[in-house]
PDB file of C-alpha atoms in Angstrom:
ATOM      1  CA  MET A   1     150.874  70.794 127.724  1.00 47.00           C
ATOM      2  CA  LEU A   2     148.843  73.897 128.397  1.00 47.00           C
ATOM      3  CA  LEU A   3     150.734  75.671 125.628  1.00 51.00           C
ATOM      4  CA  ILE A   4     149.680  73.043 123.038  1.00 52.00           C
ATOM      5  CA  ALA A   5     146.066  73.313 124.056  1.00 51.00           C
ATOM      6  CA  ARG A   6     146.095  77.099 123.559  1.00 53.00           C
ATOM      7  CA  ARG A   7     147.655  76.754 120.121  1.00 53.00           C
ATOM      8  CA  ALA A   8     145.055  74.156 119.159  1.00 47.00           C
ATOM      9  CA  LEU A   9     142.259  76.467 120.283  1.00 47.00           C
ATOM     10  CA  ALA A  10     143.739  79.262 118.198  1.00 50.00           C
ATOM     11  CA  LEU A  11     143.499  77.076 115.069  1.00 48.00           C
ATOM     12  CA  VAL A  12     139.853  76.104 115.527  1.00 48.00           C
ATOM     13  CA  PRO A  13     138.413  79.338 114.035  1.00 53.00           C
ATOM     14  CA  ALA A  14     140.819  79.055 111.111  1.00 48.00           C
ATOM     15  CA  LEU A  15     139.502  75.573 110.311  1.00 45.00           C
ATOM     16  CA  ALA A  16     136.018  76.985 109.887  1.00 50.00           C
ATOM     17  CA  LEU A  17     137.298  79.191 107.047  1.00 50.00           C
ATOM     18  CA  LEU A  18     138.538  76.253 104.996  1.00 49.00           C
ATOM     19  CA  PRO A  19     136.264  75.365 102.078  1.00 52.00           C
ATOM     20  CA  ALA A  20     134.170  72.277 102.593  1.00 54.00           C
ATOM     21  CA  ARG A  21     134.890  69.307 100.391  1.00 53.00           C
ATOM     22  CA  PRO A  22     132.189  68.948  97.773  1.00 50.00           C
ATOM     23  CA  SER A  23     130.224  65.788  98.289  1.00 51.00           C
ATOM     24  CA  LEU A  24     129.102  63.682  95.376  1.00 50.00           C
ATOM     25  CA  ALA A  25     126.435  61.999  97.465  1.00 56.00           C
ATOM     26  CA  LEU A  26     122.876  63.238  97.122  1.00 63.00           C
ATOM     27  CA  THR A  27     121.175  64.719 100.137  1.00 79.00           C
ATOM     28  CA  LYS A  28     117.984  63.131 101.499  1.00 78.00           C
ATOM     29  CA  ARG A  29     115.968  65.949  99.966  1.00 78.00           C
ATOM     30  CA  GLU A  30     117.502  65.440  96.513  1.00 83.00           C
ATOM     31  CA  THR A  31     117.003  61.679  96.761  1.00 84.00           C
ATOM     32  CA  SER A  32     113.349  62.238  97.677  1.00 84.00           C
ATOM     33  CA  LEU A  33     112.857  64.519  94.693  1.00 85.00           C
ATOM     34  CA  ALA A  34     114.439  61.875  92.450  1.00 87.00           C
ATOM     35  CA  GLN A  35     112.023  59.256  93.850  1.00 89.00           C
ATOM     36  CA  LEU A  36     109.050  61.519  93.175  1.00 90.00           C
ATOM     37  CA  MET A  37     110.224  62.119  89.619  1.00 90.00           C
ATOM     38  CA  THR A  38     110.641  58.341  89.184  1.00 91.00           C
ATOM     39  CA  LEU A  39     107.049  57.979  90.385  1.00 92.00           C
ATOM     40  CA  ARG A  40     105.913  60.540  87.825  1.00 92.00           C
ATOM     41  CA  ASP A  41     107.740  58.725  85.018  1.00 92.00           C
ATOM     42  CA  GLY A  42     106.444  55.346  86.187  1.00 92.00           C
ATOM     43  CA  LEU A  43     102.875  56.614  86.025  1.00 93.00           C
ATOM     44  CA  VAL A  44     103.422  57.534  82.371  1.00 93.00           C
ATOM     45  CA  GLU A  45     104.503  53.934  81.748  1.00 92.00           C
ATOM     46  CA  VAL A  46     101.470  52.623  83.650  1.00 92.00           C
ATOM     47  CA  GLU A  47      99.178  54.818  81.585  1.00 92.00           C
ATOM     48  CA  ALA A  48     100.696  53.487  78.368  1.00 91.00           C
ATOM     49  CA  GLY A  49     100.233  49.924  79.606  1.00 89.00           C
ATOM     50  CA  THR A  50      96.605  50.475  80.547  1.00 88.00           C
ATOM     51  CA  ARG A  51      95.788  52.110  77.205  1.00 88.00           C
ATOM     52  CA  SER A  52      97.107  49.066  75.378  1.00 88.00           C
ATOM     53  CA  SER A  53      95.364  46.729  77.874  1.00 87.00           C
ATOM     54  CA  ASP A  54      98.745  45.394  79.027  1.00 89.00           C
ATOM     55  CA  TRP A  55      97.601  44.824  82.589  1.00 90.00           C
ATOM     56  CA  ASP A  56     100.623  42.704  83.545  1.00 89.00           C
ATOM     57  CA  THR A  57     103.060  45.514  82.705  1.00 90.00           C
ATOM     58  CA  ALA A  58     100.972  48.076  84.563  1.00 91.00           C
ATOM     59  CA  LEU A  59     100.734  45.831  87.633  1.00 91.00           C
ATOM     60  CA  ARG A  60     104.469  45.048  87.489  1.00 92.00           C
ATOM     61  CA  VAL A  61     105.305  48.771  87.453  1.00 92.00           C
ATOM     62  CA  VAL A  62     103.022  49.711  90.359  1.00 92.00           C
ATOM     63  CA  SER A  63     104.234  46.709  92.358  1.00 91.00           C
ATOM     64  CA  GLY A  64     107.848  47.879  92.142  1.00 89.00           C
ATOM     65  CA  ARG A  65     109.876  49.455  94.950  1.00 88.00           C
ATOM     66  CA  PRO A  66     109.360  53.081  93.813  1.00 86.00           C
ATOM     67  CA  PHE A  67     105.596  52.577  94.219  1.00 91.00           C
ATOM     68  CA  GLU A  68     105.684  51.056  97.714  1.00 92.00           C
ATOM     69  CA  ARG A  69     103.644  53.131 100.124  1.00 93.00           C
ATOM     70  CA  ALA A  70     106.377  53.355 102.782  1.00 92.00           C
ATOM     71  CA  THR A  71     108.925  54.537 100.206  1.00 91.00           C
ATOM     72  CA  LEU A  72     106.541  57.152  98.843  1.00 92.00           C
ATOM     73  CA  GLU A  73     105.516  58.395 102.282  1.00 93.00           C
ATOM     74  CA  LYS A  74     109.164  58.807 103.218  1.00 92.00           C
ATOM     75  CA  ALA A  75     109.906  60.703  99.997  1.00 90.00           C
ATOM     76  CA  PHE A  76     106.877  62.964 100.421  1.00 91.00           C
ATOM     77  CA  ASP A  77     107.687  63.588 104.099  1.00 90.00           C
ATOM     78  CA  GLU A  78     111.289  64.492 103.325  1.00 88.00           C
ATOM     79  CA  TYR A  79     110.333  66.995 100.627  1.00 84.00           C
ATOM     80  CA  THR A  80     107.279  68.508 102.313  1.00 86.00           C
ATOM     81  CA  GLU A  81     107.761  71.917 103.907  1.00 85.00           C
ATOM     82  CA  LYS A  82     108.382  71.712 107.633  1.00 87.00           C
ATOM     83  CA  PRO A  83     105.754  73.262 109.961  1.00 83.00           C
ATOM     84  CA  SER A  84     106.292  76.928 110.762  1.00 81.00           C
ATOM     85  CA  ALA A  85     106.547  78.204 114.326  1.00 83.00           C
ATOM     86  CA  GLN A  86     103.074  79.766 114.027  1.00 77.00           C
ATOM     87  CA  GLU A  87     101.572  76.514 112.762  1.00 78.00           C
ATOM     88  CA  THR A  88     103.180  74.564 115.611  1.00 81.00           C
ATOM     89  CA  ALA A  89     101.912  77.068 118.175  1.00 77.00           C
ATOM     90  CA  MET A  90      98.416  76.969 116.672  1.00 72.00           C
ATOM     91  CA  ASN A  91      98.402  73.170 116.773  1.00 72.00           C
ATOM     92  CA  ASN A  92      99.572  73.141 120.385  1.00 78.00           C
ATOM     93  CA  ALA A  93      96.845  75.584 121.377  1.00 73.00           C
ATOM     94  CA  ALA A  94      94.140  74.136 119.132  1.00 70.00           C
ATOM     95  CA  PHE A  95      91.476  73.904 121.830  1.00 69.00           C
ATOM     96  CA  ILE A  96      92.001  77.496 122.972  1.00 73.00           C
ATOM     97  CA  VAL A  97      92.029  78.791 119.404  1.00 70.00           C
ATOM     98  CA  TYR A  98      88.842  76.893 118.553  1.00 71.00           C
ATOM     99  CA  TYR A  99      87.125  78.064 121.727  1.00 72.00           C
ATOM    100  CA  GLU A 100      88.037  81.709 121.135  1.00 72.00           C
ATOM    101  CA  GLU A 101      86.966  81.550 117.494  1.00 71.00           C
ATOM    102  CA  ARG A 102      83.565  80.119 118.342  1.00 70.00           C
ATOM    103  CA  ARG A 103      82.927  82.283 121.371  1.00 74.00           C
ATOM    104  CA  TYR A 104      83.819  85.602 119.762  1.00 72.00           C
ATOM    105  CA  SER A 105      83.224  84.700 116.101  1.00 72.00           C
ATOM    106  CA  ASP A 106      86.786  85.773 115.418  1.00 68.00           C
ATOM    107  CA  THR A 107      88.493  83.697 112.728  1.00 67.00           C
ATOM    108  CA  ARG A 108      91.479  85.973 112.175  1.00 67.00           C
ATOM    109  CA  LEU A 109      93.859  83.415 113.653  1.00 61.00           C
ATOM    110  CA  GLU A 110      93.111  80.793 111.039  1.00 65.00           C
ATOM    111  CA  PRO A 111      94.789  81.195 107.650  1.00 64.00           C
ATOM    112  CA  GLN A 112      92.302  82.341 105.030  1.00 70.00           C
ATOM    113  CA  GLU A 113      94.173  80.539 102.263  1.00 78.00           C
ATOM    114  CA  PRO A 114      95.994  77.238 102.733  1.00 78.00           C
ATOM    115  CA  GLY A 115      99.746  77.499 102.979  1.00 82.00           C
ATOM    116  CA  LEU A 116     102.370  75.624 101.012  1.00 87.00           C
ATOM    117  CA  ARG A 117     102.508  72.774 103.524  1.00 88.00           C
ATOM    118  CA  ALA A 118      98.728  72.281 103.418  1.00 87.00           C
ATOM    119  CA  LYS A 119      98.736  72.191  99.619  1.00 92.00           C
ATOM    120  CA  GLN A 120     101.626  69.719  99.584  1.00 93.00           C
ATOM    121  CA  ASN A 121      99.855  67.461 102.085  1.00 93.00           C
ATOM    122  CA  GLY A 122      96.672  67.606 100.006  1.00 94.00           C
ATOM    123  CA  PHE A 123      98.496  66.510  96.847  1.00 96.00           C
ATOM    124  CA  ARG A 124     100.325  63.852  98.864  1.00 96.00           C
ATOM    125  CA  ARG A 125      97.061  62.362 100.177  1.00 96.00           C
ATOM    126  CA  GLU A 126      95.478  62.432  96.719  1.00 97.00           C
ATOM    127  CA  ALA A 127      98.479  60.706  95.123  1.00 96.00           C
ATOM    128  CA  LEU A 128      98.732  57.974  97.757  1.00 96.00           C
ATOM    129  CA  SER A 129      94.987  57.343  97.690  1.00 97.00           C
ATOM    130  CA  ALA A 130      94.882  57.137  93.887  1.00 96.00           C
ATOM    131  CA  LEU A 131      97.882  54.776  93.864  1.00 96.00           C
ATOM    132  CA  ASP A 132      96.269  52.479  96.439  1.00 96.00           C
ATOM    133  CA  ASP A 133      93.057  52.392  94.388  1.00 96.00           C
ATOM    134  CA  LEU A 134      95.047  51.799  91.172  1.00 95.00           C
ATOM    135  CA  LYS A 135      96.945  48.861  92.681  1.00 95.00           C
ATOM    136  CA  ALA A 136      93.741  47.296  93.979  1.00 95.00           C
ATOM    137  CA  GLU A 137      91.959  47.688  90.649  1.00 95.00           C
ATOM    138  CA  LEU A 138      94.886  46.239  88.680  1.00 94.00           C
ATOM    139  CA  ARG A 139      95.078  43.238  91.038  1.00 94.00           C
ATOM    140  CA  PHE A 140      91.333  42.712  90.592  1.00 94.00           C
ATOM    141  CA  ILE A 141      91.622  42.860  86.796  1.00 93.00           C
ATOM    142  CA  LYS A 142      94.494  40.381  86.851  1.00 92.00           C
ATOM    143  CA  GLN A 143      92.492  37.965  89.049  1.00 93.00           C
ATOM    144  CA  GLU A 144      89.517  38.259  86.732  1.00 91.00           C
ATOM    145  CA  ALA A 145      91.751  37.671  83.694  1.00 88.00           C
ATOM    146  CA  ALA A 146      93.132  34.530  85.350  1.00 89.00           C
ATOM    147  CA  ALA A 147      89.522  33.349  85.681  1.00 90.00           C
ATOM    148  CA  GLY A 148      88.986  33.984  81.940  1.00 90.00           C
ATOM    149  CA  ARG A 149      86.974  37.210  82.238  1.00 90.00           C
ATOM    150  CA  LEU A 150      88.019  40.351  80.371  1.00 88.00           C
ATOM    151  CA  PRO A 151      87.652  43.746  82.095  1.00 89.00           C
ATOM    152  CA  ASP A 152      84.566  45.706  81.143  1.00 89.00           C
ATOM    153  CA  ASP A 153      84.515  49.361  80.129  1.00 89.00           C
ATOM    154  CA  GLU A 154      83.714  50.538  83.652  1.00 93.00           C
ATOM    155  CA  GLU A 155      86.757  48.809  85.125  1.00 92.00           C
ATOM    156  CA  VAL A 156      89.017  50.223  82.413  1.00 91.00           C
ATOM    157  CA  ALA A 157      87.568  53.694  83.055  1.00 93.00           C
ATOM    158  CA  ASP A 158      88.262  53.264  86.781  1.00 94.00           C
ATOM    159  CA  VAL A 159      91.901  52.392  86.080  1.00 94.00           C
ATOM    160  CA  GLN A 160      92.270  55.409  83.800  1.00 95.00           C
ATOM    161  CA  ARG A 161      90.681  57.650  86.420  1.00 96.00           C
ATOM    162  CA  TYR A 162      93.083  56.396  89.105  1.00 96.00           C
ATOM    163  CA  VAL A 163      96.119  56.801  86.843  1.00 96.00           C
ATOM    164  CA  ASN A 164      95.064  60.326  85.864  1.00 95.00           C
ATOM    165  CA  GLY A 165      94.331  61.239  89.478  1.00 96.00           C
ATOM    166  CA  ALA A 166      97.739  60.026  90.618  1.00 96.00           C
ATOM    167  CA  ARG A 167      99.506  61.798  87.749  1.00 96.00           C
ATOM    168  CA  GLU A 168      97.709  65.068  88.449  1.00 96.00           C
ATOM    169  CA  ALA A 169      98.435  64.860  92.181  1.00 96.00           C
ATOM    170  CA  VAL A 170     102.135  64.116  91.643  1.00 95.00           C
ATOM    171  CA  ALA A 171     102.382  66.887  89.024  1.00 94.00           C
ATOM    172  CA  GLY A 172     100.668  69.303  91.419  1.00 94.00           C
ATOM    173  CA  TYR A 173     103.030  68.338  94.226  1.00 93.00           C
ATOM    174  CA  LEU A 174     106.090  68.713  92.001  1.00 92.00           C
ATOM    175  CA  SER A 175     104.838  72.112  90.791  1.00 92.00           C
ATOM    176  CA  LEU A 176     105.126  73.322  94.388  1.00 89.00           C
ATOM    177  CA  THR A 177     108.786  72.252  94.712  1.00 81.00           C
ATOM    178  CA  HIS A 178     110.195  75.370  93.044  1.00 69.00           C
ATOM    179  CA  VAL A 179     112.591  73.212  91.052  1.00 66.00           C
ATOM    180  CA  ASP A 180     112.889  73.503  87.290  1.00 61.00           C
ATOM    181  CA  LEU A 181     111.689  70.102  86.115  1.00 57.00           C
TER     182      LEU A 181
END
């Protein structure tokens, strides 16, 4: 029995040299990128609907599963750069860093330009905020239309501003992915 165990142990390193089977399944990261690209394409459809005053189509698109906040947060979180060791250490020692900076007027520890993660989080917040505002405005317009009132120019301008803000934020986020889109 001991002899079989030694032979089995001798084969373990050889198994590591075998090529891995290619998987057809998408990784979480690839799935997240696909969701973000679906969001981008959906916003184009929403913009077309709002330009033609087709509020029902626009509301139907933003009410779909790809536009749910939890789905989007998960996709953004999966594709956002993970915190570096320095960033984690700085966050853990935030009080000490702040105290030293203020006491000695030494800001060398803080990054002078935001990193990739900070930029991604900024675009993420802008996109989610604009989408929340867009959904609320479209629901309001639909309620007003049900009451027989057409949206005024200010409300239409608000919708366009929210759509453009979301599109710009998603485009900015995707530009940081280093993937040829």
